[in-house]
Tab-separated table of C-alpha atoms in Angstrom:
chain	number	residue	atom	x	y	z
A	1	UNK	CA	101.872	76.018	112.527
A	2	UNK	CA	98.708	77.947	113.284
A	3	UNK	CA	96.284	77.864	110.438
A	4	UNK	CA	95.207	81.387	109.702
A	5	UNK	CA	92.759	80.870	106.898
A	6	UNK	CA	91.513	78.465	104.350
A	7	UNK	CA	89.246	78.920	101.412
A	8	UNK	CA	87.790	75.945	99.629
A	9	UNK	CA	87.054	76.808	96.056
A	10	UNK	CA	84.825	74.397	94.266
A	11	UNK	CA	85.534	73.536	90.655
A	12	UNK	CA	82.497	73.030	88.512
A	13	UNK	CA	83.880	71.523	85.347
A	14	UNK	CA	81.001	70.792	83.090
A	15	UNK	CA	82.291	69.158	79.908
A	16	UNK	CA	79.267	67.161	78.866
A	17	UNK	CA	77.638	65.324	76.047
A	18	UNK	CA	74.180	65.509	77.524
A	19	UNK	CA	71.428	68.003	76.994
A	20	UNK	CA	70.336	70.716	79.359
A	21	UNK	CA	71.642	72.167	82.589
A	22	UNK	CA	69.872	72.789	85.856
A	23	UNK	CA	70.094	76.580	86.271
A	24	UNK	CA	70.361	76.221	90.053
A	25	UNK	CA	73.754	74.550	89.628
A	26	UNK	CA	75.219	77.781	88.305
A	27	UNK	CA	73.544	79.949	90.932
A	28	UNK	CA	74.291	77.695	93.914
A	29	UNK	CA	77.484	79.642	94.620
A	30	UNK	CA	75.965	83.085	94.891
A	31	UNK	CA	78.154	86.180	95.040
A	32	UNK	CA	76.834	86.993	98.517
A	33	UNK	CA	77.818	83.615	99.960
A	34	UNK	CA	80.653	82.348	97.794
A	35	UNK	CA	82.718	84.883	95.910
A	36	UNK	CA	84.873	82.310	94.215
A	37	UNK	CA	84.033	79.345	92.051
A	38	UNK	CA	86.135	77.691	89.388
A	39	UNK	CA	84.595	76.504	86.135
A	40	UNK	CA	85.932	74.551	83.239
A	41	UNK	CA	86.196	76.774	80.206
A	42	UNK	CA	83.745	74.561	78.313
A	43	UNK	CA	81.434	74.130	81.325
A	44	UNK	CA	77.757	74.950	81.389
A	45	UNK	CA	78.357	77.727	83.938
A	46	UNK	CA	81.235	79.312	82.027
A	47	UNK	CA	80.477	82.614	80.284
A	48	UNK	CA	82.775	81.447	77.469
A	49	UNK	CA	81.142	78.083	76.767
A	50	UNK	CA	80.058	77.175	73.255
A	51	UNK	CA	76.440	77.353	72.226
A	52	UNK	CA	76.257	73.591	71.853
A	53	UNK	CA	78.165	71.261	74.204
A	54	UNK	CA	80.538	68.830	72.534
A	55	UNK	CA	81.034	65.183	73.535
A	56	UNK	CA	83.866	65.154	76.066
A	57	UNK	CA	86.316	63.185	73.844
A	58	UNK	CA	85.955	65.853	71.138
A	59	UNK	CA	86.531	68.564	73.714
A	60	UNK	CA	89.683	66.878	74.971
A	61	UNK	CA	90.997	66.384	71.441
A	62	UNK	CA	90.475	70.079	70.753
A	63	UNK	CA	92.236	71.056	73.974
A	64	UNK	CA	95.128	68.693	73.232
A	65	UNK	CA	95.595	70.285	69.817
A	66	UNK	CA	96.184	73.645	71.530
A	67	UNK	CA	98.655	72.282	74.089
A	68	UNK	CA	101.808	72.968	71.996
A	69	UNK	CA	101.360	76.748	72.190
A	70	UNK	CA	101.351	76.697	75.954
A	71	UNK	CA	104.161	74.152	76.081
A	72	UNK	CA	106.308	76.424	73.900
A	73	UNK	CA	105.764	79.261	76.360
A	74	UNK	CA	106.655	77.138	79.392
A	75	UNK	CA	109.725	75.865	77.589
A	76	UNK	CA	110.798	79.439	76.843
A	77	UNK	CA	110.520	80.237	80.558
A	78	UNK	CA	112.614	77.250	81.547
A	79	UNK	CA	115.252	77.950	78.890
A	80	UNK	CA	115.535	81.610	79.990
A	81	UNK	CA	114.648	83.001	76.589
A	82	UNK	CA	114.179	86.737	76.718
A	83	UNK	CA	111.190	86.806	74.383
A	84	UNK	CA	108.647	84.214	73.436
A	85	UNK	CA	104.893	84.089	72.860
A	86	UNK	CA	102.865	83.348	75.955
A	87	UNK	CA	100.099	80.820	75.412
A	88	UNK	CA	97.253	82.942	76.578
A	89	UNK	CA	93.882	84.363	75.871
A	90	UNK	CA	91.637	82.003	74.049
A	91	UNK	CA	94.544	79.584	73.856
A	92	UNK	CA	95.121	79.703	77.580
A	93	UNK	CA	91.388	79.350	78.097
A	94	UNK	CA	91.386	76.227	75.992
A	95	UNK	CA	94.502	74.709	77.527
A	96	UNK	CA	94.519	76.427	80.902
A	97	UNK	CA	91.233	74.660	81.577
A	98	UNK	CA	89.911	76.542	84.597
A	99	UNK	CA	88.206	79.863	85.277
A	100	UNK	CA	88.257	81.551	88.675
A	101	UNK	CA	85.120	83.356	89.754
A	102	UNK	CA	86.321	86.148	92.034
A	103	UNK	CA	85.753	89.786	92.892
A	104	UNK	CA	88.020	92.800	92.575
A	105	UNK	CA	87.516	96.202	94.169
A	106	UNK	CA	85.241	97.781	96.772
A	107	UNK	CA	82.428	97.014	96.237
A	108	UNK	CA	83.555	93.829	94.531
A	109	UNK	CA	83.196	93.466	90.771
A	110	UNK	CA	82.724	89.900	89.535
A	111	UNK	CA	85.349	88.584	87.104
A	112	UNK	CA	85.984	85.179	85.527
A	113	UNK	CA	89.765	84.841	85.369
A	114	UNK	CA	91.966	82.073	84.029
A	115	UNK	CA	93.686	80.176	86.851
A	116	UNK	CA	97.284	79.175	86.174
A	117	UNK	CA	99.964	77.593	88.379
A	118	UNK	CA	102.886	78.524	86.110
A	119	UNK	CA	102.244	82.253	85.795
A	120	UNK	CA	102.479	84.999	88.402
A	121	UNK	CA	101.019	88.374	87.552
A	122	UNK	CA	97.266	88.813	87.596
A	123	UNK	CA	95.786	91.123	85.021
A	124	UNK	CA	92.267	92.173	84.049
A	125	UNK	CA	90.815	94.393	81.300
A	126	UNK	CA	89.960	97.817	82.684
A	127	UNK	CA	87.644	100.642	81.682
A	128	UNK	CA	88.776	102.364	78.526
A	129	UNK	CA	90.720	99.324	77.378
A	130	UNK	CA	91.234	99.430	73.625
A	131	UNK	CA	90.582	96.095	71.945
A	132	UNK	CA	89.066	94.345	74.980
A	133	UNK	CA	85.948	92.404	74.124
A	134	UNK	CA	84.464	91.152	77.381
A	135	UNK	CA	83.427	92.227	80.849
A	136	UNK	CA	85.803	94.858	82.184
A	137	UNK	CA	86.832	96.093	85.606
A	138	UNK	CA	85.858	99.698	86.384
A	139	UNK	CA	88.574	101.247	88.607
A	140	UNK	CA	86.562	104.450	89.110
A	141	UNK	CA	83.814	102.408	90.774
A	142	UNK	CA	86.168	101.036	93.420
A	143	UNK	CA	87.003	103.077	96.512
A	144	UNK	CA	90.165	101.032	97.151
A	145	UNK	CA	91.765	101.127	93.682
A	146	UNK	CA	95.131	102.728	93.083
A	147	UNK	CA	97.915	102.710	90.495
A	148	UNK	CA	101.471	101.782	91.442
A	149	UNK	CA	104.320	104.078	90.502
A	150	UNK	CA	107.741	103.262	89.157
A	151	UNK	CA	109.336	103.501	92.572
A	152	UNK	CA	107.413	100.563	94.013
A	153	UNK	CA	109.329	97.372	94.746
A	154	UNK	CA	106.866	95.223	92.809
A	155	UNK	CA	107.184	97.399	89.706
A	156	UNK	CA	110.837	96.471	89.317
A	157	UNK	CA	109.872	92.787	89.412
A	158	UNK	CA	107.238	93.038	86.698
A	159	UNK	CA	107.960	91.118	83.503
A	160	UNK	CA	107.923	93.294	80.387
A	161	UNK	CA	108.459	96.571	82.255
A	162	UNK	CA	108.475	99.659	80.049
A	163	UNK	CA	110.589	102.744	80.748
A	164	UNK	CA	108.596	104.809	83.211
A	165	UNK	CA	106.912	107.898	81.752
A	166	UNK	CA	107.943	111.224	83.246
A	167	UNK	CA	105.084	113.338	81.912
A	168	UNK	CA	101.467	112.834	81.093
A	169	UNK	CA	101.953	109.911	78.750
A	170	UNK	CA	100.125	106.775	79.808
A	171	UNK	CA	97.659	106.573	82.692
A	172	UNK	CA	99.656	109.027	84.777
A	173	UNK	CA	103.144	110.389	85.411
A	174	UNK	CA	105.359	107.768	86.937
A	175	UNK	CA	102.872	104.947	86.525
A	176	UNK	CA	104.344	101.447	86.304
A	177	UNK	CA	103.627	100.290	82.751
A	178	UNK	CA	104.392	96.886	81.293
A	179	UNK	CA	103.615	94.994	78.128
A	180	UNK	CA	103.532	91.316	77.280
A	181	UNK	CA	103.029	89.366	74.072
A	182	UNK	CA	100.722	86.389	73.998
A	183	UNK	CA	99.816	83.556	71.678
A	184	UNK	CA	102.199	84.748	68.982
A	185	UNK	CA	99.650	87.195	67.567
A	186	UNK	CA	98.552	89.192	70.608
A	187	UNK	CA	99.928	91.614	73.157
A	188	UNK	CA	98.730	93.760	76.036
A	189	UNK	CA	99.722	97.031	77.668
A	190	UNK	CA	98.876	97.327	81.362
A	191	UNK	CA	99.414	99.526	84.392
A	192	UNK	CA	100.502	97.816	87.592
A	193	UNK	CA	97.742	98.620	90.065
A	194	UNK	CA	96.388	97.478	93.408
A	195	UNK	CA	92.951	96.802	94.859
A	196	UNK	CA	91.111	94.368	97.105
A	197	UNK	CA	90.840	90.786	95.838
A	198	UNK	CA	88.030	88.737	97.401
A	199	UNK	CA	87.746	84.954	97.780
A	200	UNK	CA	84.518	83.936	99.481
A	201	UNK	CA	84.871	85.581	102.902
A	202	UNK	CA	88.595	86.272	102.614
A	203	UNK	CA	89.821	89.623	101.324
A	204	UNK	CA	93.383	90.397	100.254
A	205	UNK	CA	93.833	94.191	100.402
A	206	UNK	CA	96.162	96.054	98.062
A	207	UNK	CA	96.565	93.105	95.722
A	208	UNK	CA	98.916	94.012	92.860
A	209	UNK	CA	97.711	93.250	89.334
A	210	UNK	CA	97.927	94.582	85.822
A	211	UNK	CA	95.093	96.866	84.748
A	212	UNK	CA	94.989	96.316	80.977
A	213	UNK	CA	94.860	99.499	78.895
A	214	UNK	CA	94.973	97.988	75.426
A	215	UNK	CA	95.246	94.680	73.632
A	216	UNK	CA	96.018	93.673	70.081
A	217	UNK	CA	95.128	90.354	68.535
A	218	UNK	CA	92.520	87.829	69.593
A	219	UNK	CA	94.332	85.733	72.189
A	220	UNK	CA	94.022	87.675	75.446
A	221	UNK	CA	91.842	86.003	78.127
A	222	UNK	CA	88.586	87.989	77.998
A	223	UNK	CA	88.419	88.652	81.742
A	224	UNK	CA	92.057	88.294	82.687
A	225	UNK	CA	94.314	85.825	84.464
A	226	UNK	CA	95.162	84.929	88.065
A	227	UNK	CA	98.613	83.450	88.589
A	228	UNK	CA	99.421	80.810	91.226
A	229	UNK	CA	103.111	80.609	90.364
A	230	UNK	CA	105.997	81.086	92.793
A	231	UNK	CA	107.073	84.610	91.831
A	232	UNK	CA	106.642	87.783	93.931
A	233	UNK	CA	103.529	88.956	92.061
A	234	UNK	CA	101.648	85.656	92.348
A	235	UNK	CA	98.641	84.962	94.541
A	236	UNK	CA	100.790	82.585	96.603
A	237	UNK	CA	103.312	85.316	97.422
A	238	UNK	CA	100.885	88.195	97.909
A	239	UNK	CA	98.636	86.176	100.238
A	240	UNK	CA	101.437	84.555	102.237
A	241	UNK	CA	100.380	86.177	105.517
A	242	UNK	CA	96.877	84.783	105.037
A	243	UNK	CA	97.499	81.351	103.518
A	244	UNK	CA	101.105	80.617	104.561
A	245	UNK	CA	102.128	79.852	100.980
A	246	UNK	CA	100.020	76.668	100.917
A	247	UNK	CA	97.328	75.553	98.488
A	248	UNK	CA	96.076	72.337	96.951
A	249	UNK	CA	93.598	71.214	94.354
A	250	UNK	CA	91.861	68.037	93.286
A	251	UNK	CA	90.881	67.820	89.627
A	252	UNK	CA	87.931	65.520	88.941
A	253	UNK	CA	87.553	63.056	86.116
A	254	UNK	CA	87.114	64.523	82.660
A	255	UNK	CA	84.348	61.992	82.054
A	256	UNK	CA	82.119	63.237	84.857
A	257	UNK	CA	78.982	65.150	83.953
A	258	UNK	CA	79.478	67.593	86.806
A	259	UNK	CA	83.181	68.216	87.212
A	260	UNK	CA	83.265	69.093	90.892
A	261	UNK	CA	86.596	69.210	92.593
A	262	UNK	CA	88.151	71.521	95.113
A	263	UNK	CA	90.927	74.022	95.552
A	264	UNK	CA	92.006	74.780	99.110
A	265	UNK	CA	93.931	77.918	100.022
A	266	UNK	CA	95.870	77.731	103.262
A	267	UNK	CA	97.079	74.824	105.406
A	268	UNK	CA	93.787	74.149	107.201
A	269	UNK	CA	92.018	71.072	105.883
A	270	UNK	CA	94.969	69.788	103.882
A	271	UNK	CA	95.755	66.040	104.017
A	272	UNK	CA	97.776	65.173	107.097
A	273	UNK	CA	99.068	61.897	105.694
A	274	UNK	CA	100.485	62.544	102.255
A	275	UNK	CA	103.636	61.522	100.433
A	276	UNK	CA	105.776	64.431	99.333
A	277	UNK	CA	108.680	65.279	97.086
A	278	UNK	CA	110.892	68.396	97.310
A	279	UNK	CA	109.974	71.461	95.304
A	280	UNK	CA	113.076	72.642	93.464
A	281	UNK	CA	113.854	76.280	92.800
A	282	UNK	CA	114.977	77.671	89.465
A	283	UNK	CA	116.423	81.089	90.397
A	284	UNK	CA	116.191	82.248	86.801
A	285	UNK	CA	112.518	81.314	86.442
A	286	UNK	CA	111.101	81.235	89.988
A	287	UNK	CA	107.490	80.945	88.817
A	288	UNK	CA	107.731	77.279	87.816
A	289	UNK	CA	107.148	74.360	90.183
A	290	UNK	CA	110.069	72.021	89.540
A	291	UNK	CA	110.214	68.514	91.038
A	292	UNK	CA	112.830	65.779	90.791
A	293	UNK	CA	111.528	63.042	88.481
A	294	UNK	CA	114.161	60.318	88.732
A	295	UNK	CA	112.626	57.526	86.615
A	296	UNK	CA	109.527	56.217	84.822
A	297	UNK	CA	108.295	52.625	84.853
A	298	UNK	CA	105.915	50.913	82.441
A	299	UNK	CA	104.498	47.847	84.131
A	300	UNK	CA	107.412	46.216	85.941
A	301	UNK	CA	110.008	47.652	83.578
A	302	UNK	CA	111.920	50.778	84.523
A	303	UNK	CA	112.407	52.620	81.257
A	304	UNK	CA	116.089	53.339	80.456
A	305	UNK	CA	116.062	57.145	80.253
A	306	UNK	CA	119.436	58.938	80.395
A	307	UNK	CA	119.542	61.238	83.426
A	308	UNK	CA	120.457	64.186	81.228
A	309	UNK	CA	116.786	64.321	80.212
A	310	UNK	CA	115.466	64.186	83.781
A	311	UNK	CA	117.986	65.716	86.183
A	312	UNK	CA	117.218	69.277	87.227
A	313	UNK	CA	119.688	71.863	85.948
A	314	UNK	CA	118.720	75.476	86.726
A	315	UNK	CA	121.377	76.832	84.371
A	316	UNK	CA	119.651	75.261	81.354
A	317	UNK	CA	116.118	74.784	82.702
A	318	UNK	CA	116.243	71.011	82.186
A	319	UNK	CA	113.957	69.157	84.563
A	320	UNK	CA	110.313	68.398	85.323
A	321	UNK	CA	107.552	70.818	86.295
A	322	UNK	CA	104.012	70.361	87.615
A	323	UNK	CA	101.492	72.435	85.664
A	324	UNK	CA	97.718	72.798	85.812
A	325	UNK	CA	97.308	74.564	82.491
A	326	UNK	CA	98.741	71.946	80.131
A	327	UNK	CA	96.396	69.074	79.296
A	328	UNK	CA	98.745	66.197	78.440
A	329	UNK	CA	101.928	65.183	80.199
A	330	UNK	CA	104.856	65.753	77.864
A	331	UNK	CA	108.418	64.508	78.016
A	332	UNK	CA	111.422	65.660	76.028
A	333	UNK	CA	111.677	63.562	72.867
A	334	UNK	CA	114.214	60.878	73.886
A	335	UNK	CA	112.429	60.279	77.203
A	336	UNK	CA	108.973	60.093	75.647
A	337	UNK	CA	109.967	57.755	72.831
A	338	UNK	CA	111.610	55.396	75.318
A	339	UNK	CA	108.421	55.354	77.425
A	340	UNK	CA	106.176	54.955	74.395
A	341	UNK	CA	108.227	52.136	72.890
A	342	UNK	CA	108.179	50.172	76.150
A	343	UNK	CA	104.440	50.752	76.392
A	344	UNK	CA	103.955	49.372	72.888
A	345	UNK	CA	105.945	46.280	73.785
A	346	UNK	CA	103.442	45.479	76.515
A	347	UNK	CA	100.224	46.300	74.653
A	348	UNK	CA	98.952	44.370	71.669
A	349	UNK	CA	98.487	46.447	68.495
A	350	UNK	CA	97.798	47.336	65.800
A	351	UNK	CA	98.649	50.938	66.642
A	352	UNK	CA	97.431	54.123	64.998
A	353	UNK	CA	97.370	57.883	65.601
A	354	UNK	CA	94.491	60.154	66.577
A	355	UNK	CA	95.010	63.914	66.649
A	356	UNK	CA	97.798	64.659	69.140
A	357	UNK	CA	98.012	61.011	70.220
A	358	UNK	CA	100.477	58.732	68.441
A	359	UNK	CA	99.871	55.500	70.376
A	360	UNK	CA	96.282	54.343	69.912
A	361	UNK	CA	95.060	50.754	69.899
A	362	UNK	CA	91.762	48.801	69.946
A	363	UNK	CA	89.925	49.353	73.207
A	364	UNK	CA	89.517	45.581	73.509
A	365	UNK	CA	93.236	45.436	74.366
A	366	UNK	CA	92.914	47.922	77.216
A	367	UNK	CA	92.753	45.182	79.844
A	368	UNK	CA	96.421	44.362	79.202
A	369	UNK	CA	97.496	48.003	79.373
A	370	UNK	CA	100.365	48.355	81.895
A	371	UNK	CA	100.483	50.799	84.788
A	372	UNK	CA	102.737	53.817	84.260
A	373	UNK	CA	104.604	54.872	87.412
A	374	UNK	CA	106.318	58.214	87.868
A	375	UNK	CA	109.198	57.897	90.326
A	376	UNK	CA	109.846	61.181	92.110
A	377	UNK	CA	112.409	61.788	94.805
A	378	UNK	CA	110.772	60.409	97.950
A	379	UNK	CA	107.553	59.109	96.378
A	380	UNK	CA	106.124	57.046	93.537
A	381	UNK	CA	102.961	57.930	91.653
A	382	UNK	CA	101.167	55.019	89.985
A	383	UNK	CA	98.879	56.558	87.411
A	384	UNK	CA	95.327	55.176	87.383
A	385	UNK	CA	94.153	53.964	83.990
A	386	UNK	CA	91.917	57.012	83.489
A	387	UNK	CA	95.015	59.186	83.959
A	388	UNK	CA	96.952	57.161	81.387
A	389	UNK	CA	94.500	56.593	78.531
A	390	UNK	CA	91.965	58.588	76.575
A	391	UNK	CA	89.253	57.087	74.381
A	392	UNK	CA	88.048	58.133	70.946
A	393	UNK	CA	84.616	59.673	70.426
A	394	UNK	CA	83.216	56.359	69.222
A	395	UNK	CA	84.839	54.499	72.098
A	396	UNK	CA	86.549	51.936	69.880
A	397	UNK	CA	90.103	53.171	70.456
A	398	UNK	CA	92.226	53.896	73.521
A	399	UNK	CA	95.247	56.196	73.284
A	400	UNK	CA	98.223	56.823	75.534
A	401	UNK	CA	97.486	60.288	76.947
A	402	UNK	CA	101.066	61.540	76.778
A	403	UNK	CA	103.168	63.139	74.071
A	404	UNK	CA	106.644	64.253	73.078
A	405	UNK	CA	107.685	67.820	73.678
A	406	UNK	CA	109.036	69.918	70.810
A	407	UNK	CA	112.476	68.934	69.427
A	408	UNK	CA	114.338	71.773	71.172
A	409	UNK	CA	112.469	71.563	74.478
A	410	UNK	CA	114.236	71.159	77.813
A	411	UNK	CA	111.408	70.387	80.252
A	412	UNK	CA	109.072	67.540	81.088
A	413	UNK	CA	105.573	68.643	82.117
A	414	UNK	CA	103.287	66.668	84.435
A	415	UNK	CA	99.937	67.966	83.218
A	416	UNK	CA	96.297	68.075	84.304
A	417	UNK	CA	95.133	64.846	82.616
A	418	UNK	CA	97.564	62.910	84.793
A	419	UNK	CA	96.375	64.836	87.877
A	420	UNK	CA	92.725	63.722	87.771
A	421	UNK	CA	91.344	62.479	91.104
A	422	UNK	CA	94.559	63.334	92.913
A	423	UNK	CA	95.045	65.869	95.682
A	424	UNK	CA	98.046	67.975	94.636
A	425	UNK	CA	99.455	69.925	97.567
A	426	UNK	CA	101.795	72.884	97.024
A	427	UNK	CA	103.595	73.801	100.246
A	428	UNK	CA	105.966	76.572	99.240
A	429	UNK	CA	106.845	77.416	102.844
A	430	UNK	CA	108.388	73.975	103.306
A	431	UNK	CA	109.401	73.547	99.640
A	432	UNK	CA	107.456	70.346	99.107
A	433	UNK	CA	104.797	68.987	96.794
A	434	UNK	CA	102.440	66.256	97.971
A	435	UNK	CA	100.229	63.877	96.016
A	436	UNK	CA	97.468	61.649	97.390
A	437	UNK	CA	94.632	59.676	95.808
A	438	UNK	CA	91.238	61.306	96.278
A	439	UNK	CA	87.890	60.922	94.568
A	440	UNK	CA	87.338	64.488	93.469
A	441	UNK	CA	83.939	64.126	91.842
């Protein structure tokens, strides 16, 4: 396969408990030389960072507490529910973890958008948006902007499509309008539009996205969202001629001062020797990246988990997905409790709870902590200790960094904590997902 293009997007994830930040670190990727950077939402270079940086364990605990909202949304997708709150806005920013620094329009207008592998449609707040509170995109300042009408093929594939107006209501007669609810207390109204989307030196012309007209509530991402899901409106689909439906990322350790990792778009530069597992397709919810998780081992013991909680079933949504926006890996209740109980058998207590974590123990017992192995079809992933445990702020406790999904959930989610220092390759053209060890920092 000829490699047409590759963009390496550097993550600068700056969760820190130290003072100060070298200003040059934030300006090193200048708009003229690198149009795209990715920052952690709490990073020193993020426009949404807090005034005072928190110690990283506190940050992680706060992010973990917000995981359930996103998990509920993903579960609603898998279960084919017709309406459910989307974990978004400030909640997506807290649990989606990463911001994409990109440009939209001609000339390009800089936006910091939430990056998400389980969502498709991109959307940004536009001029005149009612209720938007952050930097907005000005369509009138772009020579390549245009609205899409109801007759366009992509309009019919837009989630939350509203009946097309026939007169002057809305942005224009025949404009493709859609609305979505987010976070349980927020919603947006947007017009499906198109414009140039720029990544470093690569430009995707006529990129379809939602131009937000109004929002209600406080949970909409301030500068929008960029979806890397599998649906027709995702970046992966719209850039297929440029990147061949291939991308990968490497998420660095949460404990690093400078969280530098990389996201690669396109097949060039991807690992040549990498173990892979098939990507499974849910025709009802094509956005999600399903994989076949066949078993889980704790130490040398394969945990007895009934296959009904693991085996992929597109009719019900049961199965396992890979997701960048959830912090902690979550299993449906029976599977998680079986894993947790076996883990407790092999680690000396006493055990306690801490926030979202129900299996915490004295850090002095960490040396006997067993390796957790995820057995996928065609490959095994032995989780490093930093991908298995999280420590308390005072460092005297270690906790199993996994949790049970909600009682009515149907999916298992392999989340970002378990993806640290791993190269995760998404090859949609060949329907495979690859994982390889890599020091991302």
